[in-house]
Tab-separated table of C-alpha atoms in Angstrom:
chain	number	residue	atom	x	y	z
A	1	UNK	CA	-25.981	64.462	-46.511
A	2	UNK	CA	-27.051	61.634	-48.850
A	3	UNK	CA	-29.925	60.785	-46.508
A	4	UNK	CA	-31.514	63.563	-47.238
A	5	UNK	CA	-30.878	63.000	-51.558
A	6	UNK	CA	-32.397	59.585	-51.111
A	7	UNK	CA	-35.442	61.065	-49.635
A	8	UNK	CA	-35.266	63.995	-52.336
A	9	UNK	CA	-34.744	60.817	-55.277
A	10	UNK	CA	-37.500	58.763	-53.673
A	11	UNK	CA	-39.851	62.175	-53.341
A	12	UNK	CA	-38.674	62.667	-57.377
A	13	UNK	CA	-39.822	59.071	-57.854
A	14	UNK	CA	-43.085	59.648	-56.583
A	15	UNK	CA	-44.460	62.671	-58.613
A	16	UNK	CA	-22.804	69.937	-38.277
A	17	UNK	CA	-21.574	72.222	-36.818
A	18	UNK	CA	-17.988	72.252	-35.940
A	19	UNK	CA	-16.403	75.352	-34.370
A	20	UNK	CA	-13.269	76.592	-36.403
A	21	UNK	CA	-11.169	76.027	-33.012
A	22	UNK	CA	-12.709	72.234	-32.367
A	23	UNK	CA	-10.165	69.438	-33.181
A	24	UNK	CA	-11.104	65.990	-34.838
A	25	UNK	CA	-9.844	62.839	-34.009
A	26	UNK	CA	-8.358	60.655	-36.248
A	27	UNK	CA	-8.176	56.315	-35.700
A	28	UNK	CA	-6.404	54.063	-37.594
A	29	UNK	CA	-8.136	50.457	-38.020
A	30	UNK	CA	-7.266	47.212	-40.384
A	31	UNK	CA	-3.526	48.024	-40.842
A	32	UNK	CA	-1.251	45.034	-42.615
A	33	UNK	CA	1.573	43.079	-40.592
A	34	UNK	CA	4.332	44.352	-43.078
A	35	UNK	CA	4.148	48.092	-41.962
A	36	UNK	CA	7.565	49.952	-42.560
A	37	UNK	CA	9.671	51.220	-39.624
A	38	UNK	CA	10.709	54.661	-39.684
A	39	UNK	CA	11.886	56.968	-36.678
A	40	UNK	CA	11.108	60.888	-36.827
A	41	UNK	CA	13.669	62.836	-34.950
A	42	UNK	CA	13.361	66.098	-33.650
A	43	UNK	CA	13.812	68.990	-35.826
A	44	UNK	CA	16.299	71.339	-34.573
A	45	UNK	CA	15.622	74.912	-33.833
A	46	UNK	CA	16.190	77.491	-31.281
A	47	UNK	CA	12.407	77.503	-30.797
A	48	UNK	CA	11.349	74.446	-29.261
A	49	UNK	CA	7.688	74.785	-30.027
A	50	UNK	CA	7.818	74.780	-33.814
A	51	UNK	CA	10.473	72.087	-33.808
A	52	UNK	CA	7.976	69.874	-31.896
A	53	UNK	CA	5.342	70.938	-34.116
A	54	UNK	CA	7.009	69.879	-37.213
A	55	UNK	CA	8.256	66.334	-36.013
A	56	UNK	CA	4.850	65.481	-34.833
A	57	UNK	CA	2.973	66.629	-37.684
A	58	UNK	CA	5.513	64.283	-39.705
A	59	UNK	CA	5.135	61.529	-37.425
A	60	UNK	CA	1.294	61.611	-37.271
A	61	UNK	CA	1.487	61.910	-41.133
A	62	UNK	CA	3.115	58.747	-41.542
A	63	UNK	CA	1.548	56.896	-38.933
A	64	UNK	CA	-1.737	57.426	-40.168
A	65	UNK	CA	-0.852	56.709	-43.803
A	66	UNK	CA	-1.279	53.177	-42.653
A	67	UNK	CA	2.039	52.075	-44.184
A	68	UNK	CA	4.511	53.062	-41.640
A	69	UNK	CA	5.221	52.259	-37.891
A	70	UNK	CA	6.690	55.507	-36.559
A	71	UNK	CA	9.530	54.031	-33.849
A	72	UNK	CA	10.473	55.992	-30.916
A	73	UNK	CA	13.893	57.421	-31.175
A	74	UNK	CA	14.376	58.260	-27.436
A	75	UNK	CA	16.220	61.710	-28.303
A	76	UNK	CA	17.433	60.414	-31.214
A	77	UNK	CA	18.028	63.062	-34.144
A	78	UNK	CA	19.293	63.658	-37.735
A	79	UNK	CA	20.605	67.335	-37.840
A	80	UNK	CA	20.638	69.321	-41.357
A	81	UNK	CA	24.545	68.703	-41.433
A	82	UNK	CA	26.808	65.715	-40.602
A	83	UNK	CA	26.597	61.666	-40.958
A	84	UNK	CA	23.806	59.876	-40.305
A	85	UNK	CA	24.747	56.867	-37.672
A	86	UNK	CA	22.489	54.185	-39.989
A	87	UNK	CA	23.663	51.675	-36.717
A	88	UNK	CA	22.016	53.884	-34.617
A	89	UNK	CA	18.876	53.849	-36.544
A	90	UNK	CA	18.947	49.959	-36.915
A	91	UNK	CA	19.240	49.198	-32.947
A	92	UNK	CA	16.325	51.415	-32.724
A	93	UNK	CA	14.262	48.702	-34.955
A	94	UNK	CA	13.752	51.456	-37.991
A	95	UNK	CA	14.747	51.303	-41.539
A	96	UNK	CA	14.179	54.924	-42.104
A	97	UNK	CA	15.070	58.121	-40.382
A	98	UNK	CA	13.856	61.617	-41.039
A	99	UNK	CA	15.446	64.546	-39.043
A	100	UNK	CA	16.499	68.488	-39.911
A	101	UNK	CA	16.327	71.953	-38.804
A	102	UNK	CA	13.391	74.521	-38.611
A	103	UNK	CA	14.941	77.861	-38.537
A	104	UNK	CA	12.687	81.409	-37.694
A	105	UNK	CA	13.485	84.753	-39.451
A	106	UNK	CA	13.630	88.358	-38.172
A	107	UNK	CA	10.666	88.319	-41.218
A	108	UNK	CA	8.521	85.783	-39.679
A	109	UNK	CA	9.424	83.628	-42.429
A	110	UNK	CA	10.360	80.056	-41.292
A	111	UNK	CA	13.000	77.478	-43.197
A	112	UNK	CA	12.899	73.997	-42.695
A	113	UNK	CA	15.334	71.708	-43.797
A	114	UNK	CA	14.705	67.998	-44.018
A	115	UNK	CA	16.987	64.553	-44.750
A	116	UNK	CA	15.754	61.174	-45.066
A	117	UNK	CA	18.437	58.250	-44.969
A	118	UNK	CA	17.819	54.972	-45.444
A	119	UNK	CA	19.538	52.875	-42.807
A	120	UNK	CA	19.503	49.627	-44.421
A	121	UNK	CA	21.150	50.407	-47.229
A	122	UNK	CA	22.971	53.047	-45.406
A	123	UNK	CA	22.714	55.941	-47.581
A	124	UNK	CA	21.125	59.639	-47.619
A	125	UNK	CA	17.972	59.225	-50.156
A	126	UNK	CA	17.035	62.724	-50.270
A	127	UNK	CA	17.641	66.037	-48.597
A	128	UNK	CA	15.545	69.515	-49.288
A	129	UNK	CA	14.043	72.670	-47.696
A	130	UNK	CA	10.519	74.285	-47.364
A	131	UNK	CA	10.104	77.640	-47.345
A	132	UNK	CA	6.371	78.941	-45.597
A	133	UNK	CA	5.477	82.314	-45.394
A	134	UNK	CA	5.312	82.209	-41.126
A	135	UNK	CA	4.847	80.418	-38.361
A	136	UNK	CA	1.193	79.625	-38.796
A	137	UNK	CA	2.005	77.995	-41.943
A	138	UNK	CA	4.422	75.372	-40.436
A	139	UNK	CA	1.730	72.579	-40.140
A	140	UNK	CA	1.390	72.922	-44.011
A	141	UNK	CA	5.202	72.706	-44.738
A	142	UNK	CA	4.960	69.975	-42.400
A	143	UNK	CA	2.547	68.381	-44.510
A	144	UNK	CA	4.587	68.981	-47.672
A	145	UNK	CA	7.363	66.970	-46.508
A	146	UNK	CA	5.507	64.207	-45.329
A	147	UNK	CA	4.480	63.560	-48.882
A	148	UNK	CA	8.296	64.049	-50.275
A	149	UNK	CA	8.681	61.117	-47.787
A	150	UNK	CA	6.180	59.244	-48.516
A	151	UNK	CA	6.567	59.573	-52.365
A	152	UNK	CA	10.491	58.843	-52.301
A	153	UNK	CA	9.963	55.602	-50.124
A	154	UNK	CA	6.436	54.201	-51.959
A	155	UNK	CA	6.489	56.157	-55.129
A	156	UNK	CA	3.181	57.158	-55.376
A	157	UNK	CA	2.106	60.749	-54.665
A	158	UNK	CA	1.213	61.447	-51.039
A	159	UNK	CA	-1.902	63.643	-50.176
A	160	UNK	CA	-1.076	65.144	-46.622
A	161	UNK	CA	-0.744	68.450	-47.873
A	162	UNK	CA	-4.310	68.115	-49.498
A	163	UNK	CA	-7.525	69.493	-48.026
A	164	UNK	CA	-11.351	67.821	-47.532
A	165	UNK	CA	-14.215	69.822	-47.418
A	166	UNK	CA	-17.138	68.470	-45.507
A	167	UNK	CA	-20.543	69.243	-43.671
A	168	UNK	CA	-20.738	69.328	-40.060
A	169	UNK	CA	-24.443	69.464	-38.244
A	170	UNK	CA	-24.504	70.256	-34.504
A	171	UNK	CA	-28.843	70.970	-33.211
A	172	UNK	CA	-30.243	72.510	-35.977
A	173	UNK	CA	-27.096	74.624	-37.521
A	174	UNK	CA	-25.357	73.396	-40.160
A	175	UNK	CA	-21.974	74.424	-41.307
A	176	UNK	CA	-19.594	74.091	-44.848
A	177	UNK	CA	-15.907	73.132	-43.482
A	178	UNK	CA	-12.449	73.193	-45.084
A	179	UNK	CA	-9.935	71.089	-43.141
A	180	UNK	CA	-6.152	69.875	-43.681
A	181	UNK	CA	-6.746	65.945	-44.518
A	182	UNK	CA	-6.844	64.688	-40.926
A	183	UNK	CA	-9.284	67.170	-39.574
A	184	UNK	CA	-6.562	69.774	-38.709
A	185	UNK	CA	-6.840	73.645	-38.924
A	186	UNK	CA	-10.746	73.681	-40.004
A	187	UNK	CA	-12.133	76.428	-41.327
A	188	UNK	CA	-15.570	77.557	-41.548
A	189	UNK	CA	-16.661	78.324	-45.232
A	190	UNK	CA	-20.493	78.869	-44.576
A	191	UNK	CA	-23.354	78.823	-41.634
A	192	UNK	CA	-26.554	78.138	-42.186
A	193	UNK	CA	-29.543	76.528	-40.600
A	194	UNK	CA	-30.988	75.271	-43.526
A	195	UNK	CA	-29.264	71.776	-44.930
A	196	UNK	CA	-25.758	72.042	-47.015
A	197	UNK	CA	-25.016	69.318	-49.498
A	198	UNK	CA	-22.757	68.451	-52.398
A	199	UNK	CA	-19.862	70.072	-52.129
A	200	UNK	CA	-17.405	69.429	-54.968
A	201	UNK	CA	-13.772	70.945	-55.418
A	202	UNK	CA	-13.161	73.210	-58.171
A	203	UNK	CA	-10.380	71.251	-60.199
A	204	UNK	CA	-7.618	74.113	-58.907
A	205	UNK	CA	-9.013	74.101	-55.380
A	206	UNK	CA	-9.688	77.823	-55.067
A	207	UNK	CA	-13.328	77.360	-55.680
A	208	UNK	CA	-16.426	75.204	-54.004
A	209	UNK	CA	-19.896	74.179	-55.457
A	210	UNK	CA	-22.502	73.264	-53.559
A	211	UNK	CA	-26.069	73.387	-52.634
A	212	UNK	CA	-27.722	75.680	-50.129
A	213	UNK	CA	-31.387	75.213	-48.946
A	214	UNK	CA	-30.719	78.846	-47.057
A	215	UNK	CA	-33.640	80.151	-49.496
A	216	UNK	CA	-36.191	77.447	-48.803
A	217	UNK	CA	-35.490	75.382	-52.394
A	218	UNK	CA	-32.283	73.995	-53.254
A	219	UNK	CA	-29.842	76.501	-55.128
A	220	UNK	CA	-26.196	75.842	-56.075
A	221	UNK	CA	-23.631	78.629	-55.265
A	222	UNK	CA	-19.887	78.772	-56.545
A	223	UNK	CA	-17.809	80.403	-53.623
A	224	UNK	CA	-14.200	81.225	-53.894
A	225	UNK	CA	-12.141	80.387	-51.149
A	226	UNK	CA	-9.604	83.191	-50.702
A	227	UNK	CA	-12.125	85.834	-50.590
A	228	UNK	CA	-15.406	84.010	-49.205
A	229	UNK	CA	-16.975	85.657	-52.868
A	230	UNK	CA	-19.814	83.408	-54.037
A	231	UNK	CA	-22.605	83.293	-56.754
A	232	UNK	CA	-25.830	81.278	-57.342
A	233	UNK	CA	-24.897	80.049	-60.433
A	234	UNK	CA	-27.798	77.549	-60.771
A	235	UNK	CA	-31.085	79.061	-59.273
A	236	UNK	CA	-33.856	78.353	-61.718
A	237	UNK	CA	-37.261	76.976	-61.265
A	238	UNK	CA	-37.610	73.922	-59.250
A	239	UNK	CA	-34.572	72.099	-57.622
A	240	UNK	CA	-30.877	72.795	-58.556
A	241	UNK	CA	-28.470	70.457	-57.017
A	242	UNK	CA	-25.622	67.870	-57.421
A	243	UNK	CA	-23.326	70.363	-59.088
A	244	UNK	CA	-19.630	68.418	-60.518
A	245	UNK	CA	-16.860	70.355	-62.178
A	246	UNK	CA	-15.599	69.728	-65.700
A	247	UNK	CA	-11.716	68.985	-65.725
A	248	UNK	CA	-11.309	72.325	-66.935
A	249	UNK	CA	-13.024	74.164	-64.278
A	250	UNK	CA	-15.389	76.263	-67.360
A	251	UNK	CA	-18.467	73.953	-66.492
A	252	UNK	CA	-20.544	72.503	-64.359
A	253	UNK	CA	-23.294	69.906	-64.858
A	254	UNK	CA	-25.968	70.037	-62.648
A	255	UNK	CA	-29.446	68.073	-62.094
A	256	UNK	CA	-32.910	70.427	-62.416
A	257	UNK	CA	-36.196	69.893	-62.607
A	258	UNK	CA	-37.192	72.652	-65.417
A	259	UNK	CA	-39.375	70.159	-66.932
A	260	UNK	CA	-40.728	68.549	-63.690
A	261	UNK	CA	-38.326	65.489	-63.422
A	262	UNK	CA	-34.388	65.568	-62.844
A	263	UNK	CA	-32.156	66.030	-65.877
A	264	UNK	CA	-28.839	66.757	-66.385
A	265	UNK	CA	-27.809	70.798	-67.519
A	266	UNK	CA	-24.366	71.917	-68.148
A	267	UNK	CA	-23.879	75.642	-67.065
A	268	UNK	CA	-21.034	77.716	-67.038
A	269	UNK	CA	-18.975	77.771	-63.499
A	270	UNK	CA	-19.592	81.532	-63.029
A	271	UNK	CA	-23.344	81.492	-64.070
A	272	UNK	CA	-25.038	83.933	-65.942
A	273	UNK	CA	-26.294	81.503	-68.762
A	274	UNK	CA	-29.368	79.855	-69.434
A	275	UNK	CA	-28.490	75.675	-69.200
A	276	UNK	CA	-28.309	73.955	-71.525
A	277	UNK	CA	-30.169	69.929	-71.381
A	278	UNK	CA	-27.402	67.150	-71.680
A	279	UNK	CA	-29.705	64.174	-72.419
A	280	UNK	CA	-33.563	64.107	-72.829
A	281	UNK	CA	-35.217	61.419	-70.974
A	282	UNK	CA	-38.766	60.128	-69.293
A	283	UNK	CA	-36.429	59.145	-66.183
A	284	UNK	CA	-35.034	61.063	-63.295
A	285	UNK	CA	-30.864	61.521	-64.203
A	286	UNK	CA	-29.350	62.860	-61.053
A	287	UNK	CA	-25.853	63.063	-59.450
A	288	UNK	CA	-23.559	63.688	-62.541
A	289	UNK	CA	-19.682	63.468	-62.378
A	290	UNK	CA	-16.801	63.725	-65.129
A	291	UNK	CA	-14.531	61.515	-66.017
A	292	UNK	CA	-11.091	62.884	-65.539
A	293	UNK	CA	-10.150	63.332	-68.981
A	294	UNK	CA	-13.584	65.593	-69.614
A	295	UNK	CA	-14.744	62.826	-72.256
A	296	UNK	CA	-17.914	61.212	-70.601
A	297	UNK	CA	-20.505	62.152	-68.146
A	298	UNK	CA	-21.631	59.238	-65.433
A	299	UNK	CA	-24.999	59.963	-63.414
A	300	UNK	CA	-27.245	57.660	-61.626
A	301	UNK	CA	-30.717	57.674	-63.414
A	302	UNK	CA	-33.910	54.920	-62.678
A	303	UNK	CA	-34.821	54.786	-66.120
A	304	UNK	CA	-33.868	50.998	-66.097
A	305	UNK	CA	-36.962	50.608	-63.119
A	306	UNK	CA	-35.025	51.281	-60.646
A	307	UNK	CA	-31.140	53.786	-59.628
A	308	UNK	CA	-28.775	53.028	-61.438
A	309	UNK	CA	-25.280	54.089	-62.678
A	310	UNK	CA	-25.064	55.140	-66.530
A	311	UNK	CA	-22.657	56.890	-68.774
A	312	UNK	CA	-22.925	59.210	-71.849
A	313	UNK	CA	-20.320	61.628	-73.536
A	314	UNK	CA	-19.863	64.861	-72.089
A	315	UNK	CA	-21.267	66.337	-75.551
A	316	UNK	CA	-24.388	64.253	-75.105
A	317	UNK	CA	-25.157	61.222	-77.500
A	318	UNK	CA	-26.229	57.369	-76.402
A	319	UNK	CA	-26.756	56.100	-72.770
A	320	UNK	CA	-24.931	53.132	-71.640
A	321	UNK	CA	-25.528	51.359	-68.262
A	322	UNK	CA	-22.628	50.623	-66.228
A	323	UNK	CA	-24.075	49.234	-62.972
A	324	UNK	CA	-25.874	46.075	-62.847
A	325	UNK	CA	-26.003	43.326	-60.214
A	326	UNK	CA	-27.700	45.278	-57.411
A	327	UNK	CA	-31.781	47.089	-57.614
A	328	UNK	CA	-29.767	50.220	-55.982
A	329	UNK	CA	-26.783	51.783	-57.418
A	330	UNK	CA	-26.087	55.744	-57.203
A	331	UNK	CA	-23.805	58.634	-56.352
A	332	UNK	CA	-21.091	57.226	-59.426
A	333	UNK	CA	-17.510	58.909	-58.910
A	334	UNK	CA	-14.239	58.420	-61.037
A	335	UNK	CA	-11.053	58.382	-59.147
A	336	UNK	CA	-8.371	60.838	-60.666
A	337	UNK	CA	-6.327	58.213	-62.669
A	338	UNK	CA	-9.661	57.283	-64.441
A	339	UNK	CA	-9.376	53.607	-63.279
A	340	UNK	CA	-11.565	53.206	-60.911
A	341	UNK	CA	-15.123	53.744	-60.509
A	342	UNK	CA	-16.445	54.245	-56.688
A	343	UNK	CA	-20.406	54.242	-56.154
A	344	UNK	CA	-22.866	53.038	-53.190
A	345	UNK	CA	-24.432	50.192	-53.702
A	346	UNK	CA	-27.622	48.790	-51.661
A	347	UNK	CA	-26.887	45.083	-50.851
A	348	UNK	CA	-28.866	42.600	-48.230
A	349	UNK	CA	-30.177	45.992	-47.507
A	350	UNK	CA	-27.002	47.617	-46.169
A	351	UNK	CA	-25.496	50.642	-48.102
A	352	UNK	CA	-21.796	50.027	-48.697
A	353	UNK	CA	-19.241	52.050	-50.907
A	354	UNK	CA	-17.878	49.650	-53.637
A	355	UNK	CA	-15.027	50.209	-55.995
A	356	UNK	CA	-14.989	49.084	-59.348
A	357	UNK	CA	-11.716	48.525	-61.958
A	358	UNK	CA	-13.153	49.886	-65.187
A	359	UNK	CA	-10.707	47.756	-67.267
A	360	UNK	CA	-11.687	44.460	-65.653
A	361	UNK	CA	-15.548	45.561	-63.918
A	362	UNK	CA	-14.633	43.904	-60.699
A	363	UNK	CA	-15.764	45.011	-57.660
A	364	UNK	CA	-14.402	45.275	-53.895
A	365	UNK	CA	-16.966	46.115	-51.928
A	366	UNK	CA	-14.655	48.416	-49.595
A	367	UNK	CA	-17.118	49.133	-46.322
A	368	UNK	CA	-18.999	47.595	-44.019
A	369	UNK	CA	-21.223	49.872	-41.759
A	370	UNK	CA	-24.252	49.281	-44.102
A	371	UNK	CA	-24.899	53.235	-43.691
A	372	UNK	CA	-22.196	54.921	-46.289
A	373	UNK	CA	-22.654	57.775	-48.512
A	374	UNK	CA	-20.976	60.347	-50.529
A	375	UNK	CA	-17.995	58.556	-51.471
A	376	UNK	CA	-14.766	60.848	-53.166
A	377	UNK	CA	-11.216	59.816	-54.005
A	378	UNK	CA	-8.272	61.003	-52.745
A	379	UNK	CA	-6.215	62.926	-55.607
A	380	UNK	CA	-3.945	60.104	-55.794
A	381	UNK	CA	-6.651	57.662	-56.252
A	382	UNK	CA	-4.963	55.378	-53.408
A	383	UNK	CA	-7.610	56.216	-51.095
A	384	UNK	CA	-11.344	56.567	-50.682
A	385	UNK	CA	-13.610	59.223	-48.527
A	386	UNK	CA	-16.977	58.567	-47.293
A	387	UNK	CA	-19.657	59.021	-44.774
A	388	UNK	CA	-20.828	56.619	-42.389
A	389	UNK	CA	-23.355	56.153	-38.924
A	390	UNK	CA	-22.910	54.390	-36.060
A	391	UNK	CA	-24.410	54.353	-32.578
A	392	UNK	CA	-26.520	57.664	-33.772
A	393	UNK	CA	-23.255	59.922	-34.922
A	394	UNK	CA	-22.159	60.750	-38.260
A	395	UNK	CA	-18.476	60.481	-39.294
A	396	UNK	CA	-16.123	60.360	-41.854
A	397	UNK	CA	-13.975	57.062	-43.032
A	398	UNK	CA	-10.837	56.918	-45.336
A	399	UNK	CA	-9.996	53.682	-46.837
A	400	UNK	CA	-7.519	52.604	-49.555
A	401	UNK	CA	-8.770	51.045	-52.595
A	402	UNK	CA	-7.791	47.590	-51.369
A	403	UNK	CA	-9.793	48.195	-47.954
A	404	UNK	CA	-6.681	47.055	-46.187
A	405	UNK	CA	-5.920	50.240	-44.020
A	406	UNK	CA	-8.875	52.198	-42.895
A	407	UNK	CA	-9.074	55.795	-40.938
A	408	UNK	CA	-11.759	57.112	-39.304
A	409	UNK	CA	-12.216	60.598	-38.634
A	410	UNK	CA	-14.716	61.630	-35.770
A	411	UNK	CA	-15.916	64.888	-33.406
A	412	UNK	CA	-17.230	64.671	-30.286
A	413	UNK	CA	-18.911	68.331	-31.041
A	414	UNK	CA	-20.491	67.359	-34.446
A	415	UNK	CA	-21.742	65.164	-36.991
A	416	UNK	CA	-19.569	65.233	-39.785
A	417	UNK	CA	-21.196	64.313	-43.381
A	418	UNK	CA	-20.575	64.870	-47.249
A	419	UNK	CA	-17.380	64.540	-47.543
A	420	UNK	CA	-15.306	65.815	-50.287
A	421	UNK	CA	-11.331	65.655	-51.228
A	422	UNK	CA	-9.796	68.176	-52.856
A	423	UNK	CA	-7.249	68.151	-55.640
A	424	UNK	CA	-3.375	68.609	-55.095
A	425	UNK	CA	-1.698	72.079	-54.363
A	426	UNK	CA	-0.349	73.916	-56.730
């Protein structure tokens, strides 16, 4: 909720709930002409229900990467075994086809086998199985072979199988969600009816920071996912917020107001240390974030007269200013490959998430809502998270670096804010 951290930076200056059952909707806007073909078969099984399950997961996966056009095969399938009819595929209009088998054990344990042939050239590309635990896992293998898909026919890492971790706000209760990356199987994480900001993904994904207001003042608590176990690692006098992880998980760096103005602290991840002050300033430094290889620190401080975006090594040492060109510049974050720098930038009065190439400093301004916040990159670093507001509700829009596909994820129960993305599965 970055509304309410401008008003907490402009105070500093001067002196949604979703139900776990409720299912998002997902849009796809601003796709190219030159979108490849591919046609999803049905996966065969004797159960008919996961074998829809997994060919529309796969289909909706694909479709809403933006870079496909999912044909319809009209019965169409690929089987586990036998020769793939690449004619057949071709009169259809697709270059690709994706078909296999999901098989159910006495165990509960579920096997599904996938191929993926490539009609034009007329050859099998790949062929593999994914083993889940049970049925209620099958949307996640699902997942996981969308992105062997998508990887063998783009080459670049796909990030269905990833999760986002948001704020939803419905009346006056707010909740902490965990989702699949299109909205799918959410799961509650916290309640309260006090605000909920800043999550951030602990670089394995078992763990979440993030603020709570549940005590009146702004504390940040480390929660572990599989057992709902969490700490107040940061709850000293004054304000603790904006917590980011350290590459290695050991630290976090957090903003407090010990000495009456924000400054950056690094604290250990589980707590139980006194901080210890990054940089000294006169300023307000807010909003830190690490750079992927753990080497520098960038934070959004006003000590230039007005918020700005700034850098200093993770050790401490000199202050460099990164962001220029605009009197409002804040909430800095580094995509994953350390190329890219994505911040929010105030321009003709509008808000709008840019993206900037480190190597070269140019910028794409990448929105155009004029009410974005809390940008976060996909683990890939193909696509960009934020938060936007139209017609009075809050949702969430993903768009590739390029801003040439966009999706927009939306609840009719709930405004959905602060959006996070989480790393890869290991």
């Amino acid at each position: 909720m970055i509304r309410l951290a401008r008003r907490l930076f402009a105070a500093q200056l001067l002196l949604l709930s979703l139900s776990a059952t409720a299912q998002m909707r997902i849009d796809v806007s601003g796709v190219g002409a030159a979108l490849t073909p591919i046609t999803i078969g049905d996966f065969q099984q004797n159960d008919a229900r996961i074998r829809q399950q997994v060919g529309q997961i796969i289909r909706s996966n694909l479709a809403g990467s933006g870079l496909f056009r999912v044909v319809d095969g009209g019965g169409f399938s690929i089987g586990e075994t036998g020769a793939v009819d690449h004619v057949a595929v071709r009169n259809l209009g697709a270059d690709w086809a994706v078909g296999g088998s999901a098989t159910r054990f006495a165990n509960g344990q579920v096997d599904i086998r996938y191929r993926l042939a490539d009609a034009v050239r007329r050859q099998e590309i790949v062929e593999g199985k994914v083993t889940i635990g049970s049925e209620t896992d099958v949307r996640m293998g699902a997942h996981r072979i969308s992105d062997l898909i998508y990887e063998r026919i783009t080459g670049n890492k796909g990030i269905f199988a990833t999760r986002i971790a948001f704020v939803t706000k419905q009346g006056e209760r707010y909740r902490l969600m965990v989702s699949d990356w299109d909205g799918g199987e959410p799961t509650v994480i916290l309640t309260s009816v006090e605000p909920i900001i800043s999550p951030s993904w602990s670089p394995d994904g078992t763990r979440l920071a993030y603020v709570s207001f549940e005590s009146r003042k702004p504390v940040v608590y480390v929660q572990t996912l599989a057992d709902g176990k969490r700490t107040a690692v940061a709850n000293f006098r004054g304000s603790n917020s904006a917590p980011a992880w350290s590459p290695d998980g050991s630290t976090l760096a957090v903003a407090l107001t010990l000495g009456g103005l924000s400054q950056i602290h690094l604290i250990p991840s589980v707590g139980g240390r006194e901080p210890s002050r990054l940089i000294r300033s006169s300023a307000i430094d807010t909003e830190p974030v690490y750079s992927p290889d753990g080497k520098f620190i960038y934070f959004t401080s006003d000590r230039g007269g007005s918020p700005q975006i700034y850098r200093v090594e993770a050790m401490g040492g000199s202050v460099n200013r990164v962001t220029f060109g605009s009197p409002y510049n804040v909430s800095p974050r580094i995509s994953p490959d350390g190329r890219l720098l994505a911040y929010v930038s105030r321009r003709d009065g509008r808000y709008l998430v840019v993206v900037r190439d480190l190597a070269t400093g140019t910028d794409r301004i990448l929105s155009d809502g004029g009410t974005e916040e809390s940008p976060s990159f996909a683990p890939n670093s193909r696509w960009v998270m934020y938060a936007t507001r139209l017609r009075g509700r809050d949702f969430l829009i993903a768009a590739t670096v390029d801003g040439r596909q966009k999706l927009r994820l939306s609840s009719s129960a709930a405004d959905i804010r602060e959006p996070t993305w989480g790393p890869f599965q290991r």
